[in-house]
Short mmCIF file of C-alpha atoms in Angstrom, two decimals:
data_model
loop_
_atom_site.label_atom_id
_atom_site.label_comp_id
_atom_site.label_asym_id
_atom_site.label_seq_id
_atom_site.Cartn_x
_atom_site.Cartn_y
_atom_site.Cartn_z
CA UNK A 1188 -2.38 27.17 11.44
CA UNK A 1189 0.74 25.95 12.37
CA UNK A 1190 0.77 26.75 16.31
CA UNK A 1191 -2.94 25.11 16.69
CA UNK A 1192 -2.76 22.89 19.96
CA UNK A 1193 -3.11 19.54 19.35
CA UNK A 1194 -5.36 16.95 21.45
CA UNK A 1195 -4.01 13.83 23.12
CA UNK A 1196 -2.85 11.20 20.62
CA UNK A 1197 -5.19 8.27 19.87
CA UNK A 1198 -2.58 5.44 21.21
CA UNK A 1199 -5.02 2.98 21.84
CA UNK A 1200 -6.90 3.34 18.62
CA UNK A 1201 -3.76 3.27 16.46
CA UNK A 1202 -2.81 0.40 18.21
CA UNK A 1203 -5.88 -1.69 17.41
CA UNK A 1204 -6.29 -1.13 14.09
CA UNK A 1205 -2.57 -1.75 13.83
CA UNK A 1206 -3.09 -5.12 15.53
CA UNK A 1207 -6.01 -5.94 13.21
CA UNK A 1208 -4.10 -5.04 10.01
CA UNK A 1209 -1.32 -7.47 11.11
CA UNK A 1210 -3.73 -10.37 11.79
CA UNK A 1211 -5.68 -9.90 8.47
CA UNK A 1212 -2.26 -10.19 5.97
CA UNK A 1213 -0.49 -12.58 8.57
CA UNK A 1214 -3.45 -15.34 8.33
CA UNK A 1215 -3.21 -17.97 6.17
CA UNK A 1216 0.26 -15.96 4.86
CA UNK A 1217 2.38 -19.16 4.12
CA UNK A 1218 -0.21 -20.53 0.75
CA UNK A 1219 0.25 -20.87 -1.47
CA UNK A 1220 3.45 -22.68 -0.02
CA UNK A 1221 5.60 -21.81 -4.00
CA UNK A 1222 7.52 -18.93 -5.02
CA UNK A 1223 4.71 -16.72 -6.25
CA UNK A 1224 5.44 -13.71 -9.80
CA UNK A 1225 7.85 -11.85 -8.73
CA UNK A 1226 8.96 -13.40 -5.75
CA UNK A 1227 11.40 -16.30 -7.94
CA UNK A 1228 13.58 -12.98 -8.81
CA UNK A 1229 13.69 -11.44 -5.14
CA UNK A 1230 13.32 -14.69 -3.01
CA UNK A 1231 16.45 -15.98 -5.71
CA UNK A 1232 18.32 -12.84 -5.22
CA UNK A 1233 17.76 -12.52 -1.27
CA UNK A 1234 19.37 -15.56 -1.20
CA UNK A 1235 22.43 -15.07 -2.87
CA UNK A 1236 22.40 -12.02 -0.80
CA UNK A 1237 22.79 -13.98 2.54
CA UNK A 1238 25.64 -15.60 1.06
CA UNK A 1239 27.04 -12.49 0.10
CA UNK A 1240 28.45 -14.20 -3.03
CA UNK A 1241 28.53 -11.57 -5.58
CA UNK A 1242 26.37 -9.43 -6.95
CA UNK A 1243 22.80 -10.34 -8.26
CA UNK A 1244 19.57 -7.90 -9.22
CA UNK A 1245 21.49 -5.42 -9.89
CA UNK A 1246 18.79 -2.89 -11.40
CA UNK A 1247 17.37 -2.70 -7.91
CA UNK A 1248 19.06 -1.20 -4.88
CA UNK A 1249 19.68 -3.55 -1.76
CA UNK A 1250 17.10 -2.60 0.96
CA UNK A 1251 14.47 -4.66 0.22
CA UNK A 1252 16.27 -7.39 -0.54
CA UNK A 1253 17.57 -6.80 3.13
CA UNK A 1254 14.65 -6.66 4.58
CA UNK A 1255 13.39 -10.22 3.09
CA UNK A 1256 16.71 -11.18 3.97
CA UNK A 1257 15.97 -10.28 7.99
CA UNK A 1258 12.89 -12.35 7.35
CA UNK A 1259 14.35 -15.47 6.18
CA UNK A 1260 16.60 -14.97 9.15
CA UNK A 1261 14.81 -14.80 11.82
CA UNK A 1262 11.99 -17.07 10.06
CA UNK A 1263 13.82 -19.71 7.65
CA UNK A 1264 13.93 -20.03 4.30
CA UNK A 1265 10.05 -20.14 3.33
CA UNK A 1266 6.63 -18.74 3.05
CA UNK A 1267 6.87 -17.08 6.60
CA UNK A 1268 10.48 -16.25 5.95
CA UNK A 1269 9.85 -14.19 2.48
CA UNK A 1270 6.29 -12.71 3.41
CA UNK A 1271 6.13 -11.64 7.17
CA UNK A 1272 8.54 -8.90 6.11
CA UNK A 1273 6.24 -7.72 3.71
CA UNK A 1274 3.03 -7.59 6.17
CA UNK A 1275 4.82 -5.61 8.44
CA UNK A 1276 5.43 -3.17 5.95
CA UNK A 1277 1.66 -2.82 4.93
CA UNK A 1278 0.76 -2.46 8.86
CA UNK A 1279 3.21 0.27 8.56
CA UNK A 1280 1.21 1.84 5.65
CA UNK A 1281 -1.99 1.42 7.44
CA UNK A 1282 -0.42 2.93 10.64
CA UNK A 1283 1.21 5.78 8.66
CA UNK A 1284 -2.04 7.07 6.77
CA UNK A 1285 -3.79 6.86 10.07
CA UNK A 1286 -0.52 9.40 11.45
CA UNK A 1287 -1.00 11.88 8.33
CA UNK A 1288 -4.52 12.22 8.50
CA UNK A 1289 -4.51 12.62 12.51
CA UNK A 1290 -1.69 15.42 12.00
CA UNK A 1291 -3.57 16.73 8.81
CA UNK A 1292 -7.09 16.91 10.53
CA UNK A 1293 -6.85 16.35 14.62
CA UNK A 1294 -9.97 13.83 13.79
CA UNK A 1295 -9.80 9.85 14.90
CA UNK A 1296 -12.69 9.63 12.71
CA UNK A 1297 -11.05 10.49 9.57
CA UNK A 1298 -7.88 8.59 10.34
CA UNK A 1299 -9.61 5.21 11.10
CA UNK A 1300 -11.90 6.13 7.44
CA UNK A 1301 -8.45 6.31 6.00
CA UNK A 1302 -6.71 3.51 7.62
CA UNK A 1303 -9.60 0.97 7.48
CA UNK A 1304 -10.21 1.72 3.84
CA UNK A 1305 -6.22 1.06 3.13
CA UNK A 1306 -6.58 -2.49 4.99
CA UNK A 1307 -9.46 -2.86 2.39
CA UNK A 1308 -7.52 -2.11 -0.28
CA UNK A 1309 -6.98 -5.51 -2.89
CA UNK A 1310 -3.64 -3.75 -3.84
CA UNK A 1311 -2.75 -3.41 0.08
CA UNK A 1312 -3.55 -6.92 1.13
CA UNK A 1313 -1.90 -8.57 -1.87
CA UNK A 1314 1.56 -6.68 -1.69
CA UNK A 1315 1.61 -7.76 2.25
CA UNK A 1316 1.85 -11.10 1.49
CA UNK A 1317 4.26 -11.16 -1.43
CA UNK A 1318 8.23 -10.42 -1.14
CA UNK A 1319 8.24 -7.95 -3.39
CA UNK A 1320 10.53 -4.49 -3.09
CA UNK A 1321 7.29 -2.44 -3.98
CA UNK A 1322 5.04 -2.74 -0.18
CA UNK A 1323 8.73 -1.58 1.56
CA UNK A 1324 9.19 1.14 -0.86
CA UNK A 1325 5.25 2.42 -0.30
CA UNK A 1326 5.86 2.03 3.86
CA UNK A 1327 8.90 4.13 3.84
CA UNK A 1328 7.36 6.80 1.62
CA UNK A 1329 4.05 6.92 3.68
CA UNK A 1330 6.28 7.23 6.95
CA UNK A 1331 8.04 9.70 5.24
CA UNK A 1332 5.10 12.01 4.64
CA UNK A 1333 4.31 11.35 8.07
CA UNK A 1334 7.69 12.62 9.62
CA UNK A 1335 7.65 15.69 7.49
CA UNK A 1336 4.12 16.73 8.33
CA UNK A 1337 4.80 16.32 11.54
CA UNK A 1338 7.79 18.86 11.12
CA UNK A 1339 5.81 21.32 9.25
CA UNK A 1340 2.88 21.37 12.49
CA UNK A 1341 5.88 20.77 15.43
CA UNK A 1342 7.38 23.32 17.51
CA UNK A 1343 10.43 25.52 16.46
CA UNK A 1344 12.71 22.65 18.86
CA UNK A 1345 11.42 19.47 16.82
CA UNK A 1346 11.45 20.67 13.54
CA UNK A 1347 14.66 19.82 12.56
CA UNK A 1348 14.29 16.45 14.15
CA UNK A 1349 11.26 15.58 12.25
CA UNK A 1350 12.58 17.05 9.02
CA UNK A 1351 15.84 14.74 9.02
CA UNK A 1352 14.01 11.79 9.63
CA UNK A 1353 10.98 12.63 7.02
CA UNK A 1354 14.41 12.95 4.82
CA UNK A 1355 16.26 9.61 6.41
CA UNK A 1356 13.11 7.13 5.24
CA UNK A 1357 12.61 8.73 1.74
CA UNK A 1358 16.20 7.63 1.64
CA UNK A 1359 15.37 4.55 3.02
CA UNK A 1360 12.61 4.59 0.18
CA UNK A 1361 15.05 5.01 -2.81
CA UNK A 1362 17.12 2.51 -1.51
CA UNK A 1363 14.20 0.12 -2.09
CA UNK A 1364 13.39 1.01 -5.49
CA UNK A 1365 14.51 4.40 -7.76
CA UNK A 1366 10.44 4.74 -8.10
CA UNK A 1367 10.63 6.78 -5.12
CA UNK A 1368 13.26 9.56 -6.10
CA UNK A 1369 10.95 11.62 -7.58
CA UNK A 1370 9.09 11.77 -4.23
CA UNK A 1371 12.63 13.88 -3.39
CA UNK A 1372 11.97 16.69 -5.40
CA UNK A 1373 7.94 16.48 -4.85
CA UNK A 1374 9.19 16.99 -0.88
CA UNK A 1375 11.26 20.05 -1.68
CA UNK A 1376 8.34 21.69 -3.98
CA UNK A 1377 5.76 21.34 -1.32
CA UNK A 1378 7.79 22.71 1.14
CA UNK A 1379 8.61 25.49 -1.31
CA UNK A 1380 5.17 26.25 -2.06
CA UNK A 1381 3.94 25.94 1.36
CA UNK A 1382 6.04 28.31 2.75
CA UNK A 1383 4.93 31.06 -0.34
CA UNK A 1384 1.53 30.70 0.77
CA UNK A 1385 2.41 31.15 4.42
CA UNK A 1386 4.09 34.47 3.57
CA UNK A 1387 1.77 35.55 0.76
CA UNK A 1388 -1.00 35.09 3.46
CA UNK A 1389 0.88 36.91 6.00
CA UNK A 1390 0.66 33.65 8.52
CA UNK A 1391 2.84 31.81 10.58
CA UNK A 1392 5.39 30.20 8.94
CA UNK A 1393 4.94 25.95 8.82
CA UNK A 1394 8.36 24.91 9.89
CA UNK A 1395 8.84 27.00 12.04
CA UNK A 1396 12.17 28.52 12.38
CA UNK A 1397 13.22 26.67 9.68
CA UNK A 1398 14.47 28.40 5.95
CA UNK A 1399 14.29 27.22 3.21
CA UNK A 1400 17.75 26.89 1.93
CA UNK A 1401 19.12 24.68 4.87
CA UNK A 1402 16.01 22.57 4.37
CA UNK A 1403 16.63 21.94 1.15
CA UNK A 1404 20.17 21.31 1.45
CA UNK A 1405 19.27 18.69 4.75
CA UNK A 1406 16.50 17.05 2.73
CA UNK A 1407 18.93 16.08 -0.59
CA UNK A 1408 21.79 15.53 1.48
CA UNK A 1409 20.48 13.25 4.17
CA UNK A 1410 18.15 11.37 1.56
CA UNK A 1411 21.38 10.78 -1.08
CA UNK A 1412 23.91 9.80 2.12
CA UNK A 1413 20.91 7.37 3.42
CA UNK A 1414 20.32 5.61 0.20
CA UNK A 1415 24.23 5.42 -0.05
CA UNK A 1416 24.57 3.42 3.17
CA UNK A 1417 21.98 1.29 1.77
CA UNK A 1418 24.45 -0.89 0.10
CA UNK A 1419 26.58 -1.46 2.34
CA UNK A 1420 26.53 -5.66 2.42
CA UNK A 1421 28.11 -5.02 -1.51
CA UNK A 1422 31.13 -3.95 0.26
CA UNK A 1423 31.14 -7.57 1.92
CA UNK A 1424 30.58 -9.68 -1.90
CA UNK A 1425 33.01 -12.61 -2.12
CA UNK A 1426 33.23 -11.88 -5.70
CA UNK A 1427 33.04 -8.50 -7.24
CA UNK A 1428 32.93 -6.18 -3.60
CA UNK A 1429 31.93 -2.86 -3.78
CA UNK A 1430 34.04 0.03 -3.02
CA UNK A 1431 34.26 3.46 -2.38
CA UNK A 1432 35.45 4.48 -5.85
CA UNK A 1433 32.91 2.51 -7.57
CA UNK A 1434 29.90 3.01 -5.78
CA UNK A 1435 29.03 6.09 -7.84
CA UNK A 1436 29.78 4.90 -11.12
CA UNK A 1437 27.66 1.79 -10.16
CA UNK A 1438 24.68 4.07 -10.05
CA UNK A 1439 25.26 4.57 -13.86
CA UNK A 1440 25.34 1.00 -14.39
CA UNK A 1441 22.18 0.56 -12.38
CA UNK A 1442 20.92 3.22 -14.43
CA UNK A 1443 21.28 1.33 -17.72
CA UNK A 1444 19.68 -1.55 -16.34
CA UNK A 1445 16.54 0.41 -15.74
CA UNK A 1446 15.80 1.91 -18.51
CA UNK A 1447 16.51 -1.18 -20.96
CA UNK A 1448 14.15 -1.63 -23.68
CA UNK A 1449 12.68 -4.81 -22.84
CA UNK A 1450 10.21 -7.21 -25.24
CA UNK A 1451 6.35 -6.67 -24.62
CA UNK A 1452 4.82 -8.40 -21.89
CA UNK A 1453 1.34 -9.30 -21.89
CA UNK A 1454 0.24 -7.42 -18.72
CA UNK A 1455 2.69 -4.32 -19.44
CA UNK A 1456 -0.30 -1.38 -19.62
CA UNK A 1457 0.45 2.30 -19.75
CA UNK A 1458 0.67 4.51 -16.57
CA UNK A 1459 -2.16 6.87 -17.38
CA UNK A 1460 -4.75 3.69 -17.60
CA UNK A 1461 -3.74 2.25 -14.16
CA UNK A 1462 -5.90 4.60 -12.28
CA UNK A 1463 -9.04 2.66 -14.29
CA UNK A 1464 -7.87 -0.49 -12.98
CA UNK A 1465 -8.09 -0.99 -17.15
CA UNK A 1466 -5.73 -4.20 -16.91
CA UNK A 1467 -5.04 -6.42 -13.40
CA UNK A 1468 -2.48 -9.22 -13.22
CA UNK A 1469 -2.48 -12.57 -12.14
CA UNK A 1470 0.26 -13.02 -9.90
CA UNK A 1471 -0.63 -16.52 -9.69
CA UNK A 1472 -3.20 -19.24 -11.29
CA UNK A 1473 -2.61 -22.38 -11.28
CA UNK A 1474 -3.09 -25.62 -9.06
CA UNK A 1475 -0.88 -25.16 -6.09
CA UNK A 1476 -0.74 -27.03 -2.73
CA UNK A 1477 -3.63 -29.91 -3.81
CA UNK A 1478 -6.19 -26.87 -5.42
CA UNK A 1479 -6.88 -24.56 -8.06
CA UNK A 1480 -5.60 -21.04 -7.04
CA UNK A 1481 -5.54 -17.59 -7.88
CA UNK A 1482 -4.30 -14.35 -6.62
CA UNK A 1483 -5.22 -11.69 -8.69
CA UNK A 1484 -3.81 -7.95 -8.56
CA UNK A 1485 -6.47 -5.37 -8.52
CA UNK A 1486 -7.69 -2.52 -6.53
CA UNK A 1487 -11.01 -2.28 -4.63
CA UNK A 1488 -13.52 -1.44 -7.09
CA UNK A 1489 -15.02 1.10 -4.39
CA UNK A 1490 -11.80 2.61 -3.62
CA UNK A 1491 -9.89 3.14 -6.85
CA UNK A 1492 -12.98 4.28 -8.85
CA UNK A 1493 -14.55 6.34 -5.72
CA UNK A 1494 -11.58 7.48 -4.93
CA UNK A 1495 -11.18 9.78 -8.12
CA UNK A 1496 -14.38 11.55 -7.10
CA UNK A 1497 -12.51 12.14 -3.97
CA UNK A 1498 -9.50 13.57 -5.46
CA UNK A 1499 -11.69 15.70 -8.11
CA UNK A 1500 -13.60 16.97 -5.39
CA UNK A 1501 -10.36 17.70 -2.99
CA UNK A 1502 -8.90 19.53 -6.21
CA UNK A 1503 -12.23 21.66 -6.01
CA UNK A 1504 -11.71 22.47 -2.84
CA UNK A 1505 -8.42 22.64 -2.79
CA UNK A 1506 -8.69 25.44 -5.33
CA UNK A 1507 -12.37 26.95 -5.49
CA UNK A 1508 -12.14 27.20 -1.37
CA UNK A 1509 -8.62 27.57 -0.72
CA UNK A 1510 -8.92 24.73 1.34
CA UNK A 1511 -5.28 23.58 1.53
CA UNK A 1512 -5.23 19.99 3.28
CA UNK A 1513 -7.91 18.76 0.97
CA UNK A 1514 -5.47 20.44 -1.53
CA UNK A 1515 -2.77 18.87 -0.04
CA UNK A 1516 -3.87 15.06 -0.27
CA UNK A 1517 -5.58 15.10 -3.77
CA UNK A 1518 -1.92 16.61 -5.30
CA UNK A 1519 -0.06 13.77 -3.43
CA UNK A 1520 -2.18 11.42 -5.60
CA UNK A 1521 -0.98 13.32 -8.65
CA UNK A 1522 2.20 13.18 -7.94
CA UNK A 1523 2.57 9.86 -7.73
CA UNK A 1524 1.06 9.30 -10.83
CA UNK A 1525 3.18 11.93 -12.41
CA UNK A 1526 6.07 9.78 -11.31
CA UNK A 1527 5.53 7.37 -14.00
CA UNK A 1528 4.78 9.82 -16.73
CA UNK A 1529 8.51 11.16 -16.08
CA UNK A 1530 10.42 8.05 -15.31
CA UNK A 1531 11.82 6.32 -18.67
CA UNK A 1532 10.42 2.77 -18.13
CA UNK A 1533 10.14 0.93 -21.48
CA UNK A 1534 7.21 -1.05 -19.97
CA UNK A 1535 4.46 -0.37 -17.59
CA UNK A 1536 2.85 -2.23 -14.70
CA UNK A 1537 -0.50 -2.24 -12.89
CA UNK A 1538 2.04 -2.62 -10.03
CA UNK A 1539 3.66 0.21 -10.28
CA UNK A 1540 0.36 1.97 -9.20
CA UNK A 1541 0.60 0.64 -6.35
CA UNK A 1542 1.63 3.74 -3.76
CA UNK A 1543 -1.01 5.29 -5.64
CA UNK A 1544 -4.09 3.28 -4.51
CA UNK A 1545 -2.83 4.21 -0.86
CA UNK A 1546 -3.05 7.78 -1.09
CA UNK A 1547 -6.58 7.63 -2.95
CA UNK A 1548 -7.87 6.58 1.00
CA UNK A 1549 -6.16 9.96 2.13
CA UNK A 1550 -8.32 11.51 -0.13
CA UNK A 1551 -11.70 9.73 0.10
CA UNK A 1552 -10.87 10.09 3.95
CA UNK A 1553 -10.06 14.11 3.61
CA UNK A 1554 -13.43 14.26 1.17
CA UNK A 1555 -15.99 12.58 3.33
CA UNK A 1556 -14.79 14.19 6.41
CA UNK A 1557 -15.34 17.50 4.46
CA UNK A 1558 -18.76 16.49 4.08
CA UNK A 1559 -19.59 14.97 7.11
CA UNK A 1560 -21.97 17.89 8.52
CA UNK A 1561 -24.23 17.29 4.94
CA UNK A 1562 -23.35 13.65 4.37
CA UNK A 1563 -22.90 12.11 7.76
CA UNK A 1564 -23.06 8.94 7.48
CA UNK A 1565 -21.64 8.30 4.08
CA UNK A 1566 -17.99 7.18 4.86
CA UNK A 1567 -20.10 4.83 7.17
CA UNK A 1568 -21.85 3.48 3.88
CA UNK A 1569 -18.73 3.67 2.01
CA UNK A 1570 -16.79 1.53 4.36
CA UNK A 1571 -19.59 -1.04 4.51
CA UNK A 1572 -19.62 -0.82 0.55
CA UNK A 1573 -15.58 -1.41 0.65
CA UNK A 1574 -16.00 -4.16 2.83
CA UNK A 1575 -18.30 -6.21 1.18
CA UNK A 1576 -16.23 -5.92 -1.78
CA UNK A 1577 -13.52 -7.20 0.11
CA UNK A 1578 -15.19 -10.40 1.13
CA UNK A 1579 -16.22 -10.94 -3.06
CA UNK A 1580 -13.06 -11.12 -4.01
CA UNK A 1581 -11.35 -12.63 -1.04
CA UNK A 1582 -11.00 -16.09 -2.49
CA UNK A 1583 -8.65 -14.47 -5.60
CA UNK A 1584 -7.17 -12.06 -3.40
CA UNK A 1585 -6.01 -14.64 -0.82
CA UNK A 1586 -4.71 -17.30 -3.12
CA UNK A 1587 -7.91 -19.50 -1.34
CA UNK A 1588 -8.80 -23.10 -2.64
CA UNK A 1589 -11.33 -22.74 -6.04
CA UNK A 1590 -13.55 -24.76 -7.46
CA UNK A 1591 -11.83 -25.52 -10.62
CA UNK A 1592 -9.77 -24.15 -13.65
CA UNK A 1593 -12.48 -21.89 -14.62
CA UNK A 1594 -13.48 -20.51 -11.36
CA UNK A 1595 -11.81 -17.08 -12.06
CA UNK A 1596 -14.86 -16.33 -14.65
CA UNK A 1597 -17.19 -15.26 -11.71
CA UNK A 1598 -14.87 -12.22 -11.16
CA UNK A 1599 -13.88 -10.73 -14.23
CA UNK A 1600 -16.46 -8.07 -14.86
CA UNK A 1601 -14.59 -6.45 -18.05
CA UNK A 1602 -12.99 -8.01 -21.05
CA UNK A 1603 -9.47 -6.29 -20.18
CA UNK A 1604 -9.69 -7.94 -17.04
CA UNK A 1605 -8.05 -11.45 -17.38
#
């Protein structure tokens, strides 16, 4: 029910495991020491950004191009410079799925399930020490679930405040990558259909106070305005500024650079085989800083695979027992998969999966704390299970010194794998 009273906030808790997500993808950040996949388009772009020469990248919105931007400020122009941005973005994440699944289920145990298993997460760890746009998008769309949660739960005098800023960072989101858009509409169907049950069930209303045509109307414009401001160092180019009158019609332009056909790429996969992990990519392999290196993207074994048991069996329950949060966490999953069955992208990614493999810890979380009175101790088992996986494929994770050129062999357990 909304109006349940909530206990004291774990502070201290979120703060450790916040601290011990920043240590594990701050160490050894800086190797390899070279521009790593996509990082020569972004690290390249950021830079003619800081000149504010013209315009550069142009398919992608400015944000996180910013934010590495801030980095190399305050940092310099290298490794620390382009990553440390990045790592603070996947403590974020961590942080943020250990906020939803405290507001969701008033449990530290499930939150640090969730959280830990994110930190454990290949796909996590490798995107927090890359400068990429994709770990920034995933942080402001995991802080955006947060904020609105927390509106649909708060009091009738915060839930305005939590709505608008629940609508400010999936602007924020956008403005990192269009990706997140759809996450827009998913926001205004949830709280559509949340607020049917509520009055089909004859229950208090979650957000309180609030209806639903104001919401709506705060939630598009805030988002759209937010993701406008986002470009506001175009208005400062030396060559080719931005203005007011073009800003829109740039949008179309942007458009058309999206949705391109481009030639086939020989780790482009389809969206509906990413949740098999059917086909990794090497961000890098090759000798780099005096040894043979690696860093290869791929989920946790333990966590992608288990993790859709724990969305079939949150569906389940979502539907067999009306049991709504379990409900809740398995269709954010789905809609973030859905995302790429709707977007026109002329190729595919295992990348693109990546907000994806975050919200499969909300639901192995949300599943094993539903069975913790008949399966106590299996998150406990699970985590252990997660963790030795982790420390397998650390040393092609981590970009860590191999043996030699055909090191990578001991990890490839499938023939798709490469």
């Amino acid at each position: 029910m909304p109006a349940r009273p909530a206990p004291p906030r774990p502070i201290l808790t979120a703060t450790a495991i916040g601290a011990a997500a920043q240590f594990l993808f701050t160490l050894n950040i800086a190797r390899p020491s070279i521009l790593v996949f996509d990082e020569v388009h972004y690290v390249r772009a950021t830079r003619i950004l800081l000149t504010r020469d013209a315009p550069t990248n142009i398919e992608h919105p400015l944000l996180g191009k910013s934010l590495i931007a801030l980095g190399m400020r305050l940092f310099g122009d290298n490794q620390y410079g382009w990553r440390i941005p990045s790592a603070i973005a996947a403590t974020a994440v961590v942080l943020g799925v250990f906020g939803i699944l405290w507001v969701l289920f008033h449990r530290v145990r499930p939150a640090v399930i969730g959280a830990v298993l994110v930190m454990l997460n290949f796909t996590v760890f490798i995107q927090a020490r890359i400068a990429m746009l994709d770990g920034f998008m995933a942080a402001f769309l995991v802080l955006a679930i947060l904020a609105l949660l927390r509106s649909a739960y708060a009091p009738p005098d915060r839930v305005w405040r939590h709505w608008i800023i629940g609508s400010i960072l999936l602007g924020l989101a956008v403005g990192v990558k269009w990706a997140a858009a759809p996450y827009v509409a998913w926001a205004g169907c949830a709280f559509l259909l949340i607020r049917w049950r509520d009055a089909r069930a004859g229950r208090p209303l979650h957000w309180a106070g609030m209806t639903a045509l104001p919401a709506l109307a705060t939630l598009g414009a805030v988002s759209i305005l937010t993701y406008l401001l986002t470009f506001a160092p175009a208005f400062f180019y030396a060559q080719d500024p931005m203005t007011i009158g073009k800003l829109l019609p740039f949008q179309w332009v942007m458009y058309q650079q999206q949705t391109q056909i481009l030639p086939p790429h020989p780790y482009q996969s389809s969206w509906w085989t990413w949740p098999l992990m059917i086909r990794p990519i090497w961000y890098l392999y090759e000798r780099a800083d005096g040894a043979q290196r690696g860093i290869l993207l791929l989920g946790n074994p333990a966590i992608l695979w288990g993790g859709l048991i724990a969305v079939g069996y949150c569906l389940w329950a979502g539907w067999r027992r009306k049991a709504a949060r379990l409900g809740g966490v398995a269709a954010i999953w789905v809609a973030s998969l859905l995302v790429w069955a709707i977007i026109p992208k002329s190729l595919g990614f295992f990348y693109y999966y990546y907000p994806s493999t975050i919200f499969l810890c909300l639901a192995l979380a949300a599943a094993f704390d539903d069975l913790r009175e008949s399966r106590s101790h299996w998150d406990e088992a699970f985590l252990a299970l997660s963790a030795g996986l982790f420390l397998l494929f650390y040393p092609i994770i981590s970009a860590a010194a191999l043996p030699n050129a055909q090191a990578f062999q001991h990890w490839m357990w499938f023939p798709t794998w490469p």
